[in-house]
């Protein structure tokens, strides 16, 4: 994990997200600026890397953007930062017993994430906009 290795940490000193030029233009993200990524679980901040390596997808005629995040970051190490795992629920794959959710839906906006009581307010706002309730995901078909 690069955050524990001084020579690798020197090459990548901050947590980052990779976005396409199209998503950057659409959301007002600037290369090397800050972005806040929000899910129904939490919000994190990352430096923005605008790159053609991350391309938008077209699904049923709709553009779906991707955000690339490294998973080897966190509050401890030679360099520290927010962690991508803070965005997802903990669910283990039944066969390999590793975290199964490496793909998720999220919102991205320019700027650093809120601190203190404003952070849960931002996440609650996201949940409300997305129509997520305490019962979401527990429905059964009849």
PDB file of C-alpha atoms in Angstrom:
ATOM      1  CA  UNK A   1       0.000   0.000   0.000  1.00  0.00           C
ATOM      2  CA  UNK A   2       1.580   3.196  -1.226  1.00  0.00           C
ATOM      3  CA  UNK A   3       0.630   5.301   1.804  1.00  0.00           C
ATOM      4  CA  UNK A   4       3.019   3.236   3.963  1.00  0.00           C
ATOM      5  CA  UNK A   5       5.986   3.472   1.573  1.00  0.00           C
ATOM      6  CA  UNK A   6       7.931   6.774   1.682  1.00  0.00           C
ATOM      7  CA  UNK A   7       9.218   6.558  -1.896  1.00  0.00           C
ATOM      8  CA  UNK A   8       5.766   5.743  -3.325  1.00  0.00           C
ATOM      9  CA  UNK A   9       4.117   8.371  -1.122  1.00  0.00           C
ATOM     10  CA  UNK A  10       6.458  10.950  -2.605  1.00  0.00           C
ATOM     11  CA  UNK A  11       5.133  10.067  -6.070  1.00  0.00           C
ATOM     12  CA  UNK A  12       1.484  10.285  -4.967  1.00  0.00           C
ATOM     13  CA  UNK A  13       1.255  12.458  -1.852  1.00  0.00           C
ATOM     14  CA  UNK A  14      -2.533  12.903  -1.735  1.00  0.00           C
ATOM     15  CA  UNK A  15      -5.714  10.885  -2.146  1.00  0.00           C
ATOM     16  CA  UNK A  16      -7.118  11.539  -5.622  1.00  0.00           C
ATOM     17  CA  UNK A  17      -9.988  10.865  -7.976  1.00  0.00           C
ATOM     18  CA  UNK A  18      -9.731  10.408 -11.720  1.00  0.00           C
ATOM     19  CA  UNK A  19     -12.455  11.940 -13.882  1.00  0.00           C
ATOM     20  CA  UNK A  20     -12.973  12.458 -17.598  1.00  0.00           C
ATOM     21  CA  UNK A  21     -12.636  15.903 -19.170  1.00  0.00           C
ATOM     22  CA  UNK A  22     -16.396  15.731 -19.897  1.00  0.00           C
ATOM     23  CA  UNK A  23     -17.342  15.123 -16.254  1.00  0.00           C
ATOM     24  CA  UNK A  24     -14.892  17.793 -15.100  1.00  0.00           C
ATOM     25  CA  UNK A  25     -16.499  20.345 -17.445  1.00  0.00           C
ATOM     26  CA  UNK A  26     -20.037  19.269 -16.488  1.00  0.00           C
ATOM     27  CA  UNK A  27     -19.397  19.549 -12.741  1.00  0.00           C
ATOM     28  CA  UNK A  28     -16.901  22.432 -12.645  1.00  0.00           C
ATOM     29  CA  UNK A  29     -13.996  20.268 -11.464  1.00  0.00           C
ATOM     30  CA  UNK A  30     -10.474  21.591 -11.987  1.00  0.00           C
ATOM     31  CA  UNK A  31      -7.373  19.471 -12.535  1.00  0.00           C
ATOM     32  CA  UNK A  32      -5.434  19.381  -9.218  1.00  0.00           C
ATOM     33  CA  UNK A  33      -8.343  21.074  -7.441  1.00  0.00           C
ATOM     34  CA  UNK A  34     -10.482  19.427  -4.765  1.00  0.00           C
ATOM     35  CA  UNK A  35     -13.639  17.377  -5.223  1.00  0.00           C
ATOM     36  CA  UNK A  36     -16.173  16.010  -2.773  1.00  0.00           C
ATOM     37  CA  UNK A  37     -17.569  12.564  -3.579  1.00  0.00           C
ATOM     38  CA  UNK A  38     -20.879  11.756  -1.853  1.00  0.00           C
ATOM     39  CA  UNK A  39     -22.782   8.488  -1.445  1.00  0.00           C
ATOM     40  CA  UNK A  40     -25.653   7.397   0.775  1.00  0.00           C
ATOM     41  CA  UNK A  41     -23.065   6.374   3.396  1.00  0.00           C
ATOM     42  CA  UNK A  42     -20.565   9.239   3.582  1.00  0.00           C
ATOM     43  CA  UNK A  43     -18.683  11.998   1.774  1.00  0.00           C
ATOM     44  CA  UNK A  44     -14.945  12.165   1.142  1.00  0.00           C
ATOM     45  CA  UNK A  45     -12.603  14.642  -0.508  1.00  0.00           C
ATOM     46  CA  UNK A  46      -9.911  14.019  -3.086  1.00  0.00           C
ATOM     47  CA  UNK A  47      -7.592  15.881  -5.412  1.00  0.00           C
ATOM     48  CA  UNK A  48      -8.921  15.887  -8.971  1.00  0.00           C
ATOM     49  CA  UNK A  49      -7.012  14.285 -11.815  1.00  0.00           C
ATOM     50  CA  UNK A  50      -8.656  15.069 -15.148  1.00  0.00           C
ATOM     51  CA  UNK A  51      -7.628  12.331 -17.555  1.00  0.00           C
ATOM     52  CA  UNK A  52      -8.751  10.733 -20.804  1.00  0.00           C
ATOM     53  CA  UNK A  53      -8.118   7.332 -19.149  1.00  0.00           C
ATOM     54  CA  UNK A  54     -11.561   7.533 -17.526  1.00  0.00           C
ATOM     55  CA  UNK A  55     -14.151   7.563 -20.284  1.00  0.00           C
ATOM     56  CA  UNK A  56     -17.902   8.059 -20.006  1.00  0.00           C
ATOM     57  CA  UNK A  57     -20.106   5.075 -20.828  1.00  0.00           C
ATOM     58  CA  UNK A  58     -23.311   5.089 -22.832  1.00  0.00           C
ATOM     59  CA  UNK A  59     -25.973   2.868 -21.263  1.00  0.00           C
ATOM     60  CA  UNK A  60     -29.349   2.681 -23.015  1.00  0.00           C
ATOM     61  CA  UNK A  61     -28.597   5.996 -24.705  1.00  0.00           C
ATOM     62  CA  UNK A  62     -27.711   7.722 -21.423  1.00  0.00           C
ATOM     63  CA  UNK A  63     -24.233   8.994 -20.528  1.00  0.00           C
ATOM     64  CA  UNK A  64     -22.900   7.445 -17.332  1.00  0.00           C
ATOM     65  CA  UNK A  65     -19.710   8.951 -15.918  1.00  0.00           C
ATOM     66  CA  UNK A  66     -17.081   7.042 -13.969  1.00  0.00           C
ATOM     67  CA  UNK A  67     -14.910   8.222 -11.079  1.00  0.00           C
ATOM     68  CA  UNK A  68     -11.697   6.323 -10.403  1.00  0.00           C
ATOM     69  CA  UNK A  69     -10.539   6.123  -6.770  1.00  0.00           C
ATOM     70  CA  UNK A  70      -7.493   4.357  -5.301  1.00  0.00           C
ATOM     71  CA  UNK A  71      -8.335   2.010  -2.437  1.00  0.00           C
ATOM     72  CA  UNK A  72      -4.998   2.245  -0.608  1.00  0.00           C
ATOM     73  CA  UNK A  73      -5.587   5.428   1.361  1.00  0.00           C
ATOM     74  CA  UNK A  74      -6.778   6.339   4.818  1.00  0.00           C
ATOM     75  CA  UNK A  75      -6.108   8.295   7.995  1.00  0.00           C
ATOM     76  CA  UNK A  76      -2.830   6.474   8.834  1.00  0.00           C
ATOM     77  CA  UNK A  77       0.468   6.143   6.984  1.00  0.00           C
ATOM     78  CA  UNK A  78       3.256   8.307   5.591  1.00  0.00           C
ATOM     79  CA  UNK A  79       0.640  10.317   3.711  1.00  0.00           C
ATOM     80  CA  UNK A  80      -2.955  10.422   4.829  1.00  0.00           C
ATOM     81  CA  UNK A  81      -6.312  11.294   3.394  1.00  0.00           C
ATOM     82  CA  UNK A  82      -9.880  10.181   3.147  1.00  0.00           C
ATOM     83  CA  UNK A  83     -10.543   6.569   2.159  1.00  0.00           C
ATOM     84  CA  UNK A  84     -12.696   5.267  -0.700  1.00  0.00           C
ATOM     85  CA  UNK A  85     -14.022   2.559   1.626  1.00  0.00           C
ATOM     86  CA  UNK A  86     -15.820   5.284   3.609  1.00  0.00           C
ATOM     87  CA  UNK A  87     -18.258   5.571   0.692  1.00  0.00           C
ATOM     88  CA  UNK A  88     -19.489   1.981   0.708  1.00  0.00           C
ATOM     89  CA  UNK A  89     -21.202  -0.417   3.061  1.00  0.00           C
ATOM     90  CA  UNK A  90     -19.218  -3.332   4.435  1.00  0.00           C
ATOM     91  CA  UNK A  91     -20.338  -6.511   2.705  1.00  0.00           C
ATOM     92  CA  UNK A  92     -18.124  -9.557   2.247  1.00  0.00           C
ATOM     93  CA  UNK A  93     -18.121 -11.780  -0.786  1.00  0.00           C
ATOM     94  CA  UNK A  94     -19.314 -15.194   0.480  1.00  0.00           C
ATOM     95  CA  UNK A  95     -16.596 -17.102  -1.389  1.00  0.00           C
ATOM     96  CA  UNK A  96     -13.425 -15.056  -0.922  1.00  0.00           C
ATOM     97  CA  UNK A  97     -14.442 -13.071   2.179  1.00  0.00           C
ATOM     98  CA  UNK A  98     -13.226  -9.782   0.709  1.00  0.00           C
ATOM     99  CA  UNK A  99     -15.206  -6.599   0.332  1.00  0.00           C
ATOM    100  CA  UNK A 100     -17.566  -7.136  -2.584  1.00  0.00           C
ATOM    101  CA  UNK A 101     -18.542  -3.582  -3.422  1.00  0.00           C
ATOM    102  CA  UNK A 102     -15.910  -1.969  -5.584  1.00  0.00           C
ATOM    103  CA  UNK A 103     -18.514  -0.269  -7.777  1.00  0.00           C
ATOM    104  CA  UNK A 104     -21.120   2.185  -6.532  1.00  0.00           C
ATOM    105  CA  UNK A 105     -23.149   5.249  -7.414  1.00  0.00           C
ATOM    106  CA  UNK A 106     -22.028   8.641  -6.189  1.00  0.00           C
ATOM    107  CA  UNK A 107     -22.287  12.376  -6.703  1.00  0.00           C
ATOM    108  CA  UNK A 108     -19.231  14.545  -7.262  1.00  0.00           C
ATOM    109  CA  UNK A 109     -18.940  18.280  -6.732  1.00  0.00           C
ATOM    110  CA  UNK A 110     -16.078  20.761  -6.678  1.00  0.00           C
ATOM    111  CA  UNK A 111     -14.457  21.775  -3.413  1.00  0.00           C
ATOM    112  CA  UNK A 112     -13.525  20.192  -0.125  1.00  0.00           C
ATOM    113  CA  UNK A 113     -15.984  18.186   1.935  1.00  0.00           C
ATOM    114  CA  UNK A 114     -17.721  19.761   4.916  1.00  0.00           C
ATOM    115  CA  UNK A 115     -16.449  19.129   8.434  1.00  0.00           C
ATOM    116  CA  UNK A 116     -18.253  18.585  11.730  1.00  0.00           C
ATOM    117  CA  UNK A 117     -22.076  18.572  11.772  1.00  0.00           C
ATOM    118  CA  UNK A 118     -22.211  19.808   8.171  1.00  0.00           C
ATOM    119  CA  UNK A 119     -20.885  16.455   6.888  1.00  0.00           C
ATOM    120  CA  UNK A 120     -23.897  14.343   7.980  1.00  0.00           C
ATOM    121  CA  UNK A 121     -26.173  17.117   6.691  1.00  0.00           C
ATOM    122  CA  UNK A 122     -24.608  16.806   3.226  1.00  0.00           C
ATOM    123  CA  UNK A 123     -25.044  13.009   3.257  1.00  0.00           C
ATOM    124  CA  UNK A 124     -28.672  13.350   4.427  1.00  0.00           C
ATOM    125  CA  UNK A 125     -29.317  15.815   1.584  1.00  0.00           C
ATOM    126  CA  UNK A 126     -27.873  13.292  -0.898  1.00  0.00           C
ATOM    127  CA  UNK A 127     -30.071  10.505   0.505  1.00  0.00           C
ATOM    128  CA  UNK A 128     -33.138  12.714   0.232  1.00  0.00           C
ATOM    129  CA  UNK A 129     -32.378  13.715  -3.385  1.00  0.00           C
ATOM    130  CA  UNK A 130     -31.788  10.060  -4.260  1.00  0.00           C
ATOM    131  CA  UNK A 131     -35.025   8.935  -2.599  1.00  0.00           C
ATOM    132  CA  UNK A 132     -33.166   6.700  -0.140  1.00  0.00           C
ATOM    133  CA  UNK A 133     -35.061   5.833   3.023  1.00  0.00           C
ATOM    134  CA  UNK A 134     -34.530   3.496   5.976  1.00  0.00           C
ATOM    135  CA  UNK A 135     -36.462   0.863   3.993  1.00  0.00           C
ATOM    136  CA  UNK A 136     -34.508   1.174   0.752  1.00  0.00           C
ATOM    137  CA  UNK A 137     -33.055  -2.192  -0.188  1.00  0.00           C
ATOM    138  CA  UNK A 138     -35.264  -4.139   2.204  1.00  0.00           C
ATOM    139  CA  UNK A 139     -38.275  -4.410  -0.073  1.00  0.00           C
ATOM    140  CA  UNK A 140     -39.360  -7.886  -1.157  1.00  0.00           C
ATOM    141  CA  UNK A 141     -41.317  -8.896  -4.213  1.00  0.00           C
ATOM    142  CA  UNK A 142     -44.753 -10.311  -3.592  1.00  0.00           C
TER     143      UNK A 142
END
